[in-house]
Short mmCIF file of C-alpha atoms in Angstrom, two decimals:
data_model
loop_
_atom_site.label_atom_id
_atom_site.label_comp_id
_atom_site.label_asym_id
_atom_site.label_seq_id
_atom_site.Cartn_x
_atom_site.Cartn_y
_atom_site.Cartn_z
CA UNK E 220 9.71 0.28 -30.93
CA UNK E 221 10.52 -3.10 -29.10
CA UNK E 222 7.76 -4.25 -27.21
CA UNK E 223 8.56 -6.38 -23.71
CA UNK E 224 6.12 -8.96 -22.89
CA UNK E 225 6.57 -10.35 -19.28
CA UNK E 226 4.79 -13.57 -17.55
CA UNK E 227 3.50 -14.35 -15.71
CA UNK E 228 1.74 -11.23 -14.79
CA UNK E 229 1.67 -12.30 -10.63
CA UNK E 230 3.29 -15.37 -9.96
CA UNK E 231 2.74 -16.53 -6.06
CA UNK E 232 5.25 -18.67 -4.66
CA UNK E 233 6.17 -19.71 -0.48
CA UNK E 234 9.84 -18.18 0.81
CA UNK E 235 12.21 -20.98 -0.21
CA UNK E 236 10.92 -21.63 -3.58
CA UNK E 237 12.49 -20.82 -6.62
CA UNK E 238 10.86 -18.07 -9.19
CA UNK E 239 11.49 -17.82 -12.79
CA UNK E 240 10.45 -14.56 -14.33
CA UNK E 241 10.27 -14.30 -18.11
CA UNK E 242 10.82 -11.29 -20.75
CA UNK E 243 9.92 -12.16 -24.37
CA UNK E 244 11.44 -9.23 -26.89
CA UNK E 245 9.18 -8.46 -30.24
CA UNK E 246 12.70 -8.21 -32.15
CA UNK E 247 16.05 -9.54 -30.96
CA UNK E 248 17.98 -7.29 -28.43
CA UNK E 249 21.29 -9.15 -28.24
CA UNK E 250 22.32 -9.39 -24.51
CA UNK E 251 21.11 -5.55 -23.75
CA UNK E 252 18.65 -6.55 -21.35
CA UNK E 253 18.39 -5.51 -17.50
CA UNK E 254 16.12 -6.41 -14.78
CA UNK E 255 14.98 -4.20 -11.68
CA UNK E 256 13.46 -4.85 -8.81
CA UNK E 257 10.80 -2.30 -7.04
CA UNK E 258 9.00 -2.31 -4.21
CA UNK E 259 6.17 -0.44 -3.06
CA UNK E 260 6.62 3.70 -2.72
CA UNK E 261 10.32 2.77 -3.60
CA UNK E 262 12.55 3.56 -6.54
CA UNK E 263 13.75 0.73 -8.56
CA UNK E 264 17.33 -1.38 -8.11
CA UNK E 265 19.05 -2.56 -10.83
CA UNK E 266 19.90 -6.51 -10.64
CA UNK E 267 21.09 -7.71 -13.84
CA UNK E 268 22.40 -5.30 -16.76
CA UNK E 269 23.47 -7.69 -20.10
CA UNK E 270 21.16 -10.34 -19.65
CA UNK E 271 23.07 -12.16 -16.94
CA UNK E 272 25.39 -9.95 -15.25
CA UNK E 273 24.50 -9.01 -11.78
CA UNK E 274 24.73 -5.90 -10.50
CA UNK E 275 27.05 -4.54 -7.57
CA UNK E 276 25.75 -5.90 -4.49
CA UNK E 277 22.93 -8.42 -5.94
CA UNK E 278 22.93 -11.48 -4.09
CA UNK E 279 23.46 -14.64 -6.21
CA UNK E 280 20.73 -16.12 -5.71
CA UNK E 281 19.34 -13.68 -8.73
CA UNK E 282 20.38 -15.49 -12.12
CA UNK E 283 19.90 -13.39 -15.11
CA UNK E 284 20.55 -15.56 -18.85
CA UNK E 285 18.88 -15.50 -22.51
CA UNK E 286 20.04 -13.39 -25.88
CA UNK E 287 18.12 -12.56 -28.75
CA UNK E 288 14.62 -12.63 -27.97
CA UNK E 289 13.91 -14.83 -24.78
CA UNK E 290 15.18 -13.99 -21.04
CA UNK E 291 15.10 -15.63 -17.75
CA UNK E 292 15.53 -13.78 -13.97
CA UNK E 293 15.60 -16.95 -12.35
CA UNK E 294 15.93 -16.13 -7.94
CA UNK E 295 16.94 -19.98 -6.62
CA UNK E 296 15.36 -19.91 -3.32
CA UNK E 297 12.76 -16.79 -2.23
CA UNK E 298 13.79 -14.77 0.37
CA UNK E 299 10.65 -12.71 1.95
CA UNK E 300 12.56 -9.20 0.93
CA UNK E 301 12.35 -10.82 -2.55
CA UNK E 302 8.57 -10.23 -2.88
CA UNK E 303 8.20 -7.14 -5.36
CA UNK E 304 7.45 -6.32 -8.60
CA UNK E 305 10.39 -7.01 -10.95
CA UNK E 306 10.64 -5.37 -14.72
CA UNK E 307 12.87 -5.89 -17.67
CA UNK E 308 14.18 -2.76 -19.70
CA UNK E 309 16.22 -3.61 -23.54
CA UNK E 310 18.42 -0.87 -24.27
CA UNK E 311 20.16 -2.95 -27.62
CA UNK E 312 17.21 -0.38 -29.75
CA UNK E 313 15.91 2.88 -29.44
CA UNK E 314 13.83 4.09 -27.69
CA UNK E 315 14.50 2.31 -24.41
CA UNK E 316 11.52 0.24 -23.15
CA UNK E 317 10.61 -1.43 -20.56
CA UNK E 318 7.96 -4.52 -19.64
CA UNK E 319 4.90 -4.63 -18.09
CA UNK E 320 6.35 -6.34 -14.77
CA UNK E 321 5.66 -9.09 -12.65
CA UNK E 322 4.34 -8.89 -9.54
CA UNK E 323 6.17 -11.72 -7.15
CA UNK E 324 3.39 -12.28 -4.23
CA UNK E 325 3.31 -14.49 -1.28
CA UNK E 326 1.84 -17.75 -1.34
CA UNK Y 50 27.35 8.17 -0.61
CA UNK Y 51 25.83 8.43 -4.40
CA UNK Y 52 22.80 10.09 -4.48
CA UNK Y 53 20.34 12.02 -6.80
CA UNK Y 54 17.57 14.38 -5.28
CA UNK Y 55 15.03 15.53 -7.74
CA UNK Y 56 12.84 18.19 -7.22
CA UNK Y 57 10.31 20.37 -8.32
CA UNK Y 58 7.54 18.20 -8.62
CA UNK Y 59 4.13 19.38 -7.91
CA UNK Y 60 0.36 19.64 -8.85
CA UNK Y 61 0.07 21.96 -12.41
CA UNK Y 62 -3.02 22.54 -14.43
CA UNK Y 63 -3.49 20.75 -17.38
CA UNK Y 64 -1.46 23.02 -20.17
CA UNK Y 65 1.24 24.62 -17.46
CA UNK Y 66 4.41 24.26 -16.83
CA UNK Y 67 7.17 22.61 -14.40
CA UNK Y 68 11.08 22.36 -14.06
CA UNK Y 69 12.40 19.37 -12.26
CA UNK Y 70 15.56 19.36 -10.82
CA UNK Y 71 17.91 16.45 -10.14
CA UNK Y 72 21.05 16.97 -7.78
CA UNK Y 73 24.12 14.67 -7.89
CA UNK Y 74 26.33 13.60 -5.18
CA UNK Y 75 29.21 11.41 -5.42
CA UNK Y 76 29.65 10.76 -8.47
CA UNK Y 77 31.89 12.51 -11.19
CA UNK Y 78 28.40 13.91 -12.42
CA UNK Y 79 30.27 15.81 -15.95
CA UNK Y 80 31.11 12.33 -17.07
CA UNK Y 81 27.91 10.32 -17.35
CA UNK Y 82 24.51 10.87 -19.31
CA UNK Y 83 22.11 11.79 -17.68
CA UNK Y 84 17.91 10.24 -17.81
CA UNK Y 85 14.90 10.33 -16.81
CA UNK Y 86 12.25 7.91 -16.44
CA UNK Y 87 8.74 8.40 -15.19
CA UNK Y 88 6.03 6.23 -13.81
CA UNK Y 89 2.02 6.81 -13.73
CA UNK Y 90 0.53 5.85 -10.52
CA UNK Y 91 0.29 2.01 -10.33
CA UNK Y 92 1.80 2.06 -13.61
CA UNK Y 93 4.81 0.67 -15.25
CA UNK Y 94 8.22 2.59 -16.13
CA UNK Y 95 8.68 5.07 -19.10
CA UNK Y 96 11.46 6.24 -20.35
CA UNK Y 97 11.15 9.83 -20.99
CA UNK Y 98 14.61 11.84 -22.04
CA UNK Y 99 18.19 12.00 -21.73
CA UNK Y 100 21.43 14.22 -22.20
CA UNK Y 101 24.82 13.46 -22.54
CA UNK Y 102 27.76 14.36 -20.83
CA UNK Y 103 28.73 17.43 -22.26
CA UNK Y 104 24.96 18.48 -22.67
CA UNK Y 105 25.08 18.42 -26.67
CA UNK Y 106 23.29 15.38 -27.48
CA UNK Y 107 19.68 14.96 -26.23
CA UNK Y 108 16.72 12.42 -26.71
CA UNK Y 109 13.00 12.67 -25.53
CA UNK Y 110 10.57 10.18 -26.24
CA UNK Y 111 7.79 10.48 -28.30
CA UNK Y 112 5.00 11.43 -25.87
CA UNK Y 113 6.93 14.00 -24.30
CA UNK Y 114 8.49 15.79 -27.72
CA UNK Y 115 8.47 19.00 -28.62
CA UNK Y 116 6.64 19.77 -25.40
CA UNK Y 117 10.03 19.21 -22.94
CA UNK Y 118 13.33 20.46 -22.57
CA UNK Y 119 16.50 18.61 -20.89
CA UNK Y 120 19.68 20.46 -19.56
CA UNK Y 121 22.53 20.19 -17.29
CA UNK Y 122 24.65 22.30 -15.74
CA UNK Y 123 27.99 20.47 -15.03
CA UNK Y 124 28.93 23.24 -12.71
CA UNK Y 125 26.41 22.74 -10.31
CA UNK Y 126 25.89 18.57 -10.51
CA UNK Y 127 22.31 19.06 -11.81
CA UNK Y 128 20.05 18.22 -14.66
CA UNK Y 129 17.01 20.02 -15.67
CA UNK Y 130 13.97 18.95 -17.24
CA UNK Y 131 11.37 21.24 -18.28
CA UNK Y 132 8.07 20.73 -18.70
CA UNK Y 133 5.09 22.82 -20.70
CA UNK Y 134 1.45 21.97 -22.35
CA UNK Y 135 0.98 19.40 -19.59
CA UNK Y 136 -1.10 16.67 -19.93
CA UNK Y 137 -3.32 14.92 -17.65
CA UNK Y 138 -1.01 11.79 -18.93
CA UNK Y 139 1.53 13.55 -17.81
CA UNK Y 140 0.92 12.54 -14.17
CA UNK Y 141 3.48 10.85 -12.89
CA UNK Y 142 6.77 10.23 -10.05
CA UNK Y 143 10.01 11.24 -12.32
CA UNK Y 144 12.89 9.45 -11.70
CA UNK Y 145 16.33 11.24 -12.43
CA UNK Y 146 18.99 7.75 -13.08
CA UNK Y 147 22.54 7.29 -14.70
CA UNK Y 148 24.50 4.59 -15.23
CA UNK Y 149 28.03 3.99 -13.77
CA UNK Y 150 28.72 1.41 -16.50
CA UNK Y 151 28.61 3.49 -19.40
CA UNK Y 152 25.56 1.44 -20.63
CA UNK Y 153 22.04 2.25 -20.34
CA UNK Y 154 21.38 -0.40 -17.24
CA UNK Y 155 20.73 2.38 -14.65
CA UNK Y 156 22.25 1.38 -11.17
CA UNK Y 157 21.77 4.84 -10.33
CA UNK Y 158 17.84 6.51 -9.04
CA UNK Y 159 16.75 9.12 -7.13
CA UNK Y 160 13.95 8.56 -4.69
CA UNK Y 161 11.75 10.17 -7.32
CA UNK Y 162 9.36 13.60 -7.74
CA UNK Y 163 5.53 13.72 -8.31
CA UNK Y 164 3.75 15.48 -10.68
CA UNK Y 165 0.29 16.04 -11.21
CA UNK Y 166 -1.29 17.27 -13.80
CA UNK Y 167 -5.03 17.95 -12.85
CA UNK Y 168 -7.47 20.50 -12.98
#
């Protein structure tokens, strides 16, 4: 099983700023990586499905890149909607698994 | 609108059992796999099972093997996933999600159905 290691674990940061949001794979996954978003009592919304491909409807100020191993959700400038817990899934290996999160909290 | 309503959820006593229920909307539900994925309370996301298309191909993950079944029932836009020998591990929100891009990046989520497994 591929294990998903995120970091930080909370990362606190002002509206404006920019956030960078890692996923490090335990074995390479190619590009089949995706990133969700999910906010409290809410279901999550897909952003970015392989590794840098945003979603339907994703504003582009969410950046999605890396292959193989290392990934990036990178959102340029921090709306206040933005703050939420964000997780990486790898579907390149059964089973499907997903990271730990990081929580994205105001500064 | 696309939408997926689960239901079914509830609170069971450790070793019972539970059906869930997920009803599609607006989508051409007989063309795309269907999954579930669950989530412990303050917890991250597990995926748990899926069925494809034409209901012939199915997957459950480890922890929930041999102790779950997944159907669908094309005619009726809904997939099934029952539940027996609950475990107190078990507890959880269960999210019904497909994927409109033939991939397994789910774009697609219900609003989700609690289970508790308690005594």
């Amino acid at each position: 099983e591929i294990v998903l290691t995120q970091s930080p674990g909370t990362l606190s940061l002002s509206p404006g700023e920019r956030a960078t949001l890692s996923c490090r794979a335990s074995q390479s996954v190619t590009s089949d990586v995706a990133w969700y978003q999910q906010k409290l009592g809410q279901a999550p919304r897909l952003l970015i499905s392989g590794a840098s491909t945003r979603a339907t409807g994703i504003p582009d100020r969410f950046s999605g890149s890396g292959s193989g191993t290392d990934f990036t959700l990178t959102i340029s400038r921090l709306e206040p909607e933005d703050f939420a817990v964000y997780y990486c899934q790898q579907y390149g290996s059964s089973p499907i698994t997903f990271g730990q999160g990081t929580r994205l909290e105001i500064k | 609108e696309v939408q997926l309503v689960e239901s079914g959820g509830g609170l069971v006593q450790p070793g019972g059992s539970l059906r869930l229920s997920c009803s599609a909307s607006g989508i051409m539900f007989n063309i795309y796999a269907m999954h579930w994925v669950r989530q412990a309370p303050g917890k991250g996301l597990e995926y748990v099972s899926a069925i494809s298309s034409n209901g012939r191909t199915t997957y459950y993950a480890d922890s929930v093997k041999g102790r779950s079944t997944i159907s669908r029932d094309n005619s009726k836009n809904t997939v099934y996933l029952e539940m027996s020998s609950l475990r107190v591990e078990d507890t959880a929100v269960y999210f019904c999600v497909c994927s409109e891009y033939g991939m397994f990046a789910f774009n697609i989520w219900g609003q989700g159905t609690m289970v508790t497994v308690s005594s």
